[in-house]
Short mmCIF file of C-alpha atoms and ligand atoms in Angstrom, two decimals:
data_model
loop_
_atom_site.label_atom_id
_atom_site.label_comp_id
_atom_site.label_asym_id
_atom_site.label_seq_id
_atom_site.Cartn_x
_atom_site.Cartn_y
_atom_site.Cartn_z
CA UNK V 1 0.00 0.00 0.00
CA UNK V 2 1.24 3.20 -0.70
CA UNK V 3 2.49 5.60 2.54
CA UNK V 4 0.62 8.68 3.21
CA UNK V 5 2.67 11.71 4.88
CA UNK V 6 0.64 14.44 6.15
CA UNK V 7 2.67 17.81 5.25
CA UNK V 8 1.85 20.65 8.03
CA UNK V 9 2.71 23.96 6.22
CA UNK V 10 3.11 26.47 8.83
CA UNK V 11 4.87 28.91 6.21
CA UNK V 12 8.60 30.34 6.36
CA UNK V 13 10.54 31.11 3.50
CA UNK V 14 9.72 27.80 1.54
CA UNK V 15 6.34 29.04 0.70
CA UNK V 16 7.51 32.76 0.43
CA UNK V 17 6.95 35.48 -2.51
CA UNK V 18 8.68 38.21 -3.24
CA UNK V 19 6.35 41.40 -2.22
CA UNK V 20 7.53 45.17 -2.42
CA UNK V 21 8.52 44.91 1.50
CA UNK V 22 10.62 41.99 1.26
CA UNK V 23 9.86 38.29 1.34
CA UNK V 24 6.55 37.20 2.97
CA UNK V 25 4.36 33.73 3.39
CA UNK V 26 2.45 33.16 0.43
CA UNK V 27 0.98 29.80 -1.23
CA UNK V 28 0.76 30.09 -5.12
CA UNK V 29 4.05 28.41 -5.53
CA UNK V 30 3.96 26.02 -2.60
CA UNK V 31 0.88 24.87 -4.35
CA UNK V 32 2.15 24.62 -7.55
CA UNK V 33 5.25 22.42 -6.47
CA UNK V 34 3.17 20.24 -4.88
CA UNK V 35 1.06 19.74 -7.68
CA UNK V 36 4.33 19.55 -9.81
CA UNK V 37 5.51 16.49 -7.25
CA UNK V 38 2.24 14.85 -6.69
CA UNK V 39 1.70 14.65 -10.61
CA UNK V 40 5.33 12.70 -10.81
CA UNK V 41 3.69 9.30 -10.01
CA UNK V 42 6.68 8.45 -8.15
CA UNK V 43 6.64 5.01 -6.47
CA UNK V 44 8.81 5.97 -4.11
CA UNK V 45 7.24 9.19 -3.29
CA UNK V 46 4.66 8.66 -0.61
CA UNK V 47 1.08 10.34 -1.36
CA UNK V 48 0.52 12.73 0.96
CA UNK V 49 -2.31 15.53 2.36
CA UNK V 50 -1.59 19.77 3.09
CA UNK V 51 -3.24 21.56 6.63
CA UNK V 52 -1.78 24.66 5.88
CA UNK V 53 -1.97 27.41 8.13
CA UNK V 54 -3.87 30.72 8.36
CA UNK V 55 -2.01 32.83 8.75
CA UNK V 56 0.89 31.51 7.38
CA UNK V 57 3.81 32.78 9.46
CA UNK V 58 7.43 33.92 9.08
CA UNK V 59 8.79 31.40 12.03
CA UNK V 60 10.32 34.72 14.03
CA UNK V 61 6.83 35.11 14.86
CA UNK V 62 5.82 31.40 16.09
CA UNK V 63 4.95 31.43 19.76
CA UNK V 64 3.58 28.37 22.57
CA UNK V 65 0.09 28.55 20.58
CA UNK V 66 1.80 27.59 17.19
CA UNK V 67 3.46 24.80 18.90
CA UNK V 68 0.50 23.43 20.77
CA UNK V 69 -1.64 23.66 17.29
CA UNK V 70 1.23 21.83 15.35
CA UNK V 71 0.89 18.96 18.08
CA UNK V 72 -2.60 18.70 18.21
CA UNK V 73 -2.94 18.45 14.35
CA UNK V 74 -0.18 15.72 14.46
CA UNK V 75 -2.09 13.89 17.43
CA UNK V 76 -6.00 14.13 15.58
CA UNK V 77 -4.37 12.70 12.71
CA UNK V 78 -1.71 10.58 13.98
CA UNK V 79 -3.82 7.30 13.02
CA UNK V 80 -4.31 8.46 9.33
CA UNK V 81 -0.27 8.72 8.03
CA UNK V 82 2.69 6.90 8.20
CA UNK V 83 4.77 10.20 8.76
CA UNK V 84 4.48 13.87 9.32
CA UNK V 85 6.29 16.67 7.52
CA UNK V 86 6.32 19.93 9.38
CA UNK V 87 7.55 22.97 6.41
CA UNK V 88 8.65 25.72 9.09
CA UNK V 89 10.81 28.68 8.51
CA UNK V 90 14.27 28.12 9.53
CA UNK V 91 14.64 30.88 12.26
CA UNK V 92 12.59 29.03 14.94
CA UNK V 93 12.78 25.14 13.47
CA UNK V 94 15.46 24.53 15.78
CA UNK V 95 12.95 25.64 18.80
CA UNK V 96 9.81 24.29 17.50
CA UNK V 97 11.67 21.12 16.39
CA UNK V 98 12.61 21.02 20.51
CA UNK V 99 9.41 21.95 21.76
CA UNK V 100 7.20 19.07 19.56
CA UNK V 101 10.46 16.35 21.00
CA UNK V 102 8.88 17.12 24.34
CA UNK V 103 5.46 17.66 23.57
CA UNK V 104 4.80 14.18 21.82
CA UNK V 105 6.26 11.65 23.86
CA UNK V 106 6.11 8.09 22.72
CA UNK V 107 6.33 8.29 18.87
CA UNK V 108 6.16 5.58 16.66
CA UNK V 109 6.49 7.37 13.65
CA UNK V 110 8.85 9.93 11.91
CA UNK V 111 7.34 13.90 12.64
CA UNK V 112 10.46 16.08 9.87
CA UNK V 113 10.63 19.58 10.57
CA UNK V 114 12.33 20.91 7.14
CA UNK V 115 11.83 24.38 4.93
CA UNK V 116 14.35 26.11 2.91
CA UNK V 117 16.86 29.11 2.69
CA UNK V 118 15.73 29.87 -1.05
CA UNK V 119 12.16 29.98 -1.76
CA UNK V 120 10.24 27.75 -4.73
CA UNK V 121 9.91 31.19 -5.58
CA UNK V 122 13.25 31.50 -6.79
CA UNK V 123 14.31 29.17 -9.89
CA UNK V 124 17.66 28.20 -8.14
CA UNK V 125 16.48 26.89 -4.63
CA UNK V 126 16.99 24.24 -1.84
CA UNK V 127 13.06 23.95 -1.38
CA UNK V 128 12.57 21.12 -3.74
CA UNK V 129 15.05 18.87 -2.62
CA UNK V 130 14.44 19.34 1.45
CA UNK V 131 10.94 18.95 0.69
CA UNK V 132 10.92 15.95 -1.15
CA UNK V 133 13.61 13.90 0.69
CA UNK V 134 11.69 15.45 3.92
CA UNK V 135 8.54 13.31 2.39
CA UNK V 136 10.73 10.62 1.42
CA UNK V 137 12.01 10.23 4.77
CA UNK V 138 8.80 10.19 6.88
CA UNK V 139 7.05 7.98 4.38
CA UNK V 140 9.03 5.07 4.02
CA UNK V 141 11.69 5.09 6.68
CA UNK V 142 12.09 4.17 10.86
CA UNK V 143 12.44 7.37 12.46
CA UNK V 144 9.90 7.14 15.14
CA UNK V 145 11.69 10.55 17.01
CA UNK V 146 10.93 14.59 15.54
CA UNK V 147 13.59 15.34 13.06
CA UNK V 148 15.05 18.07 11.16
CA UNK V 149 16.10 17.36 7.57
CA UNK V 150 17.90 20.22 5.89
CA UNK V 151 20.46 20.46 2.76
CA UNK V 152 21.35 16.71 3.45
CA UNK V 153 21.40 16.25 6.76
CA UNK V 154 19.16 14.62 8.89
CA UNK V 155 18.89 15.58 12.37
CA UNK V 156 17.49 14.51 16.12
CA UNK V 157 15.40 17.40 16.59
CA UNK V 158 16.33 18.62 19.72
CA UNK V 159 20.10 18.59 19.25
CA UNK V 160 19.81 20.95 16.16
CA UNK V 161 20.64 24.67 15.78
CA UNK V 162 20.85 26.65 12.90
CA UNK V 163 24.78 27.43 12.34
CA UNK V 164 23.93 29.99 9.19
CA UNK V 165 21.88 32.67 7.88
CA UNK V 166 22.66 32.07 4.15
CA UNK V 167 24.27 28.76 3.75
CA UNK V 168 22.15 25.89 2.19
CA UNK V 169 23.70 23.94 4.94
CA UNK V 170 21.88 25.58 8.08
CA UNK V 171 21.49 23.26 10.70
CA UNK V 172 24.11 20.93 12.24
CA UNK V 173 23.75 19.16 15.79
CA UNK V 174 27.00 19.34 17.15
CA UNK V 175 26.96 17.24 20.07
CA UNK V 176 25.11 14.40 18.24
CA UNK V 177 25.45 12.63 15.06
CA UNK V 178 23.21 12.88 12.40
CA UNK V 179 20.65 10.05 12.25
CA UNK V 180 21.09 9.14 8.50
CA UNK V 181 23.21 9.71 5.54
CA UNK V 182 21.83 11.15 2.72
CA UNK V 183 23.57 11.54 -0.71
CA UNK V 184 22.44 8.94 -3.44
CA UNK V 185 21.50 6.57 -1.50
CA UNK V 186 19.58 7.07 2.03
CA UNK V 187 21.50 5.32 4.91
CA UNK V 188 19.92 5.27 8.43
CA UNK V 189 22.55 5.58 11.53
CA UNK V 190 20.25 2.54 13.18
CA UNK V 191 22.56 2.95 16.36
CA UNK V 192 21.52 6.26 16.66
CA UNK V 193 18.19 6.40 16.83
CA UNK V 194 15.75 6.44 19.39
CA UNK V 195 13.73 3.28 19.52
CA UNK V 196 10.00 3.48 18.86
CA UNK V 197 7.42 4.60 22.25
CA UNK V 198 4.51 3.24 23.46
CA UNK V 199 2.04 5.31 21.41
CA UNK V 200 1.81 9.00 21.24
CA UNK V 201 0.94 10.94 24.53
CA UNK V 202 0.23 14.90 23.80
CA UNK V 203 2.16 17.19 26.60
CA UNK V 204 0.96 21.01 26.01
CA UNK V 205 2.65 23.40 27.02
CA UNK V 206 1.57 26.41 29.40
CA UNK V 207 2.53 30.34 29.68
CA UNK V 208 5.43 30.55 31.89
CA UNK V 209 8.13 33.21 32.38
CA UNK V 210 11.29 31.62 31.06
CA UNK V 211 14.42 33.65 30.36
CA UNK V 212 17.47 33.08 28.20
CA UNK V 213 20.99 35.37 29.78
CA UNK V 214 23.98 35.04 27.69
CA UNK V 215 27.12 35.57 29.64
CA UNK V 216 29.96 38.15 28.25
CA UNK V 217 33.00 39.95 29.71
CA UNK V 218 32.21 43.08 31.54
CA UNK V 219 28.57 42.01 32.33
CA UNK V 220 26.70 44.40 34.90
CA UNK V 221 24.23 41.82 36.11
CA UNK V 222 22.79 44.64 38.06
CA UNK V 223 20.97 45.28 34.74
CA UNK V 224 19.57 42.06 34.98
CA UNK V 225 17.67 42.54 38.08
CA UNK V 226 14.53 43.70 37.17
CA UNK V 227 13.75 40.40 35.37
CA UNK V 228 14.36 38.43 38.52
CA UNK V 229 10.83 38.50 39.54
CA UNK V 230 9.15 35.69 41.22
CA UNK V 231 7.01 35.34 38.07
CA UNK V 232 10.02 34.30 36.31
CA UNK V 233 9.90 30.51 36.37
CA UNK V 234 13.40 29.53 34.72
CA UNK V 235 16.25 30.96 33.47
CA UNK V 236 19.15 29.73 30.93
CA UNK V 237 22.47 30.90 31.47
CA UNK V 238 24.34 30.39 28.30
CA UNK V 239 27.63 30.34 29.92
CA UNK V 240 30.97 31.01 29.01
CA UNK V 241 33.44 27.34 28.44
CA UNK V 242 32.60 24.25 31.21
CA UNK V 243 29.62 25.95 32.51
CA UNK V 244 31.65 29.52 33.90
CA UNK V 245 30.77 33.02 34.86
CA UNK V 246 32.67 35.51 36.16
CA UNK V 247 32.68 35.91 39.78
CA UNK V 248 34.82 38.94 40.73
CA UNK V 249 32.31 41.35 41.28
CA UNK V 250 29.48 39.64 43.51
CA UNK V 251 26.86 40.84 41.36
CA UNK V 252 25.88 37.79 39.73
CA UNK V 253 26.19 36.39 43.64
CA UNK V 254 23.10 38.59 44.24
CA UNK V 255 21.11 37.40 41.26
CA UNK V 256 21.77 34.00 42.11
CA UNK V 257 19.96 34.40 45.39
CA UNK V 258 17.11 36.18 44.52
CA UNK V 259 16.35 33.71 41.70
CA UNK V 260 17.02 30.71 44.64
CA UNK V 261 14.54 33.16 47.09
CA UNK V 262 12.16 33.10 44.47
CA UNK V 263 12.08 29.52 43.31
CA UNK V 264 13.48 30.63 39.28
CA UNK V 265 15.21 27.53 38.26
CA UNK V 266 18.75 28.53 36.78
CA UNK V 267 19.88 25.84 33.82
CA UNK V 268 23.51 26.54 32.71
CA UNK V 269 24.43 25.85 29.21
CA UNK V 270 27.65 26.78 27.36
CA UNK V 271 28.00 29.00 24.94
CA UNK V 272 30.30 26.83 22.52
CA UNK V 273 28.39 24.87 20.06
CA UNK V 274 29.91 22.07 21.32
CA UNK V 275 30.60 20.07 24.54
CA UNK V 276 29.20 20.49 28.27
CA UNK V 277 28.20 22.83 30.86
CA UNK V 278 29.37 20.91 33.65
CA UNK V 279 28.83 22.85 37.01
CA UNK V 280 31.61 22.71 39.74
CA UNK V 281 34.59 21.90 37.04
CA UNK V 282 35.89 25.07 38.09
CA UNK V 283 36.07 27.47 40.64
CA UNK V 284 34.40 30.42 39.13
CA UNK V 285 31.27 28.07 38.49
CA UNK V 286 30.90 27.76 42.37
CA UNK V 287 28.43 30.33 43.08
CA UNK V 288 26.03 28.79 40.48
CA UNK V 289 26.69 25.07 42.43
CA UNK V 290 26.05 27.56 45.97
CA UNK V 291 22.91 28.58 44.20
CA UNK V 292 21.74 25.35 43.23
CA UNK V 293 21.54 25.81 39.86
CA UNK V 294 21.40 22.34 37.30
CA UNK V 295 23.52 21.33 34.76
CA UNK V 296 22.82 21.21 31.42
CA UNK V 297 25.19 19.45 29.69
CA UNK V 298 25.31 19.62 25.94
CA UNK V 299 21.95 20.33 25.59
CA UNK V 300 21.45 23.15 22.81
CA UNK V 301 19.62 26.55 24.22
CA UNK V 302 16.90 25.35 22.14
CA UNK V 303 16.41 22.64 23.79
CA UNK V 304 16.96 23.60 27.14
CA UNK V 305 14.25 26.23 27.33
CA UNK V 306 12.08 23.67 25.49
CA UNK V 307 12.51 21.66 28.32
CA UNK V 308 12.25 24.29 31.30
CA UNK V 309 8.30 24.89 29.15
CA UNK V 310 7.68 21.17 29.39
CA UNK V 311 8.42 20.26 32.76
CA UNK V 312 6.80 23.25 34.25
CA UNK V 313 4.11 22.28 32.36
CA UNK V 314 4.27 18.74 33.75
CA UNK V 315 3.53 20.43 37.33
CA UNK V 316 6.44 18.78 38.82
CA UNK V 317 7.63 20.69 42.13
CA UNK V 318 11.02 22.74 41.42
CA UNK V 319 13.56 19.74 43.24
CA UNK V 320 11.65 17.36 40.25
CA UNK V 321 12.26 19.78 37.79
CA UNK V 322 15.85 20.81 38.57
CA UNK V 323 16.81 16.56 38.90
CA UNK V 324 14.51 15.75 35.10
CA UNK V 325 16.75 18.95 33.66
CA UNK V 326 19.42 17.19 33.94
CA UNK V 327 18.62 13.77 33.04
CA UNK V 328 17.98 12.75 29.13
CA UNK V 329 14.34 12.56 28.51
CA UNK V 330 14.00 12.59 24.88
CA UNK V 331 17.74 11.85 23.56
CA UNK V 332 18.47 15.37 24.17
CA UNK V 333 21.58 15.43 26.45
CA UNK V 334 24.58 13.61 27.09
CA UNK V 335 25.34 13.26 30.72
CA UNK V 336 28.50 13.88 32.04
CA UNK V 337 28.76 11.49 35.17
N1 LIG Z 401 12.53 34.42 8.27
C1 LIG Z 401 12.32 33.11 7.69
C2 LIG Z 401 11.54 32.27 8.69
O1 LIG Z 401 12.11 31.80 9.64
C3 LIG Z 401 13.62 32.49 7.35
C4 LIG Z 401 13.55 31.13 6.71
O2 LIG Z 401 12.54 30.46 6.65
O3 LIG Z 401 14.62 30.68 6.25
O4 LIG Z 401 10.36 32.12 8.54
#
């Protein structure tokens, strides 16, 4: 029988048309490669359904209600297809891509987050070849974990980030490696991927106050202060090497305790694309252990404050929270024992 993918267009630059202010959503030519695709008669091309959204959005405008609607479409349908192909922009993919890891625990099947840096628009472009090796992918082919597949690569979700703004190569996942080769032929990396759930279980996520710091020399944390209300919920620290900050002027000391007074859980990360934020390797990393603040290993940004929505969500006290941070949930961290 032939597989059925159901594509989730969402918009992003894949779908966009040139208009007098710049590139924006549209559908005329989405359409028309579809059509174009469809029409092939392909045998190795599943068949496959559109829910395309309205409005269609430039991804640097997807929020928590984009996400939720993207995994409750996947869920109402999940019965119907074999595979789902999310077309996203690529600003946000690496978030969403995060988000929908947590969101939908227990796949069974392959949910491909994918798009493109050159619109079908555009007669040169990388839209035609993500998209159908996107469908290819989630039709016929054991992924049961949420995926990014862009210019060749196929990624976990929740270990990708985009690396560049113009390169057809965006996305890499530093820390993890990719889960199939792609170049003539389509070779799965069996080892490294996640084995297949239970059956899916929907997770959405609520409104909380989550904030993302990023650590540089000469930082005045006082400036910080004001967000270090007790409506903030969690905060990643996207430190500096092993998990560091610098300590010499007591300020950060001060932020550290208000966010342990008012219950913020602080997640370190490191700034490097790769490697771990490993707290307590060195000394300037001890006010953040003093603080209590968790680990987070080589998880990306992304992922982390993916996470931080999810287990808030979960309504897990903070000590359950701060102990699932650091522990691998979804393949999303390597810890560093
Ligand atoms: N601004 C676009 C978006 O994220 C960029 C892209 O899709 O490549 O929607």
């Amino acid at each position: 029988m032939k597989k059925r993918v159901c594509i989730i267009y969402t918009g992003g630059t894949i779908g966009m048309e040139k208009t007098e202010n710049g590139y924006a959503p549209g559908k005329v030519h989405l359409h028309s490669a579809l059509n174009e695709i469809a029409n092939m008669g392909s045998s190795t091309l599943p068949s496959f359904d559109l829910v395309e959204y309205d409005p269609l959005l430039d991804s640097s405008n997807i929020s928590l209600q984009e996400w939720i609607q993207i995994a409750r479409d996947i869920e109402g349908r999940y019965d119907h297809y074999d595979g789902f192909v999310i077309l996203h922009g690529t600003d946000t993919m690496a978030y969403t891509a995060s988000a929908l890891s947590f969101m939908l625990d227990g796949l069974t099947k392959p949910v491909i987050l994918t798009g493109s840096q050159i619109p079908f628009s555009e007669i040169r472009n990388d839209a035609r070849d993500n998209l159908i090796t996107a469908l290819t992918l989630a039709g016929n082919y054991s992924v049961p974990e949420v995926c990014l597949y862009f210019g060749g690569l196929l990624l976990r979700g929740n270990r990708a980030t985009k690396i560049s703004a113009d390169d057809l190569v965006s996305f890499d996942s530093p820390n993890y490696p990719p889960l199939a080769e792609v170049g003539v032929r389509i070779t799965l990396e069996d080892k490294m991927i996640r084995r297949p759930g239970s059956g899916l279980k929907l997770t959405e996520f609520g409104q909380h106050q989550i904030a993302v710091l990023k650590i540089f020399p000469g930082i005045q944390f006082e400036v910080f202060e004001n967000i270090m209300t007790e409506h903030l919920k969690g905060i990643v620290i996207e430190a500096f090497g092993a998990g560091n900050i610098p300590d010499s002027q007591g300020t950060m000391q001060k932020l550290l305790e208000r966010a342990k007074r008012n219950g913020t859980i602080v997640v370190v990360c490191t700034q490097c694309l790769k490697g771990s934020a490993i707290i307590g390797e060195y000394e300037v990393s001890e006010e953040l252990a003093k603080a209590g603040a968790v680990s987070g290993y080589d998880m990306t940004v992304e992922a982390a404050v993916a996470k931080l929505y999810y287990l808030l969500s979960m309504g897990y006290n903070i000590e359950t929270v701060k102990r699932l941070m650091a522990e691998n949930l979804r393949g999303e961290l390597t810890k560093v024992l």
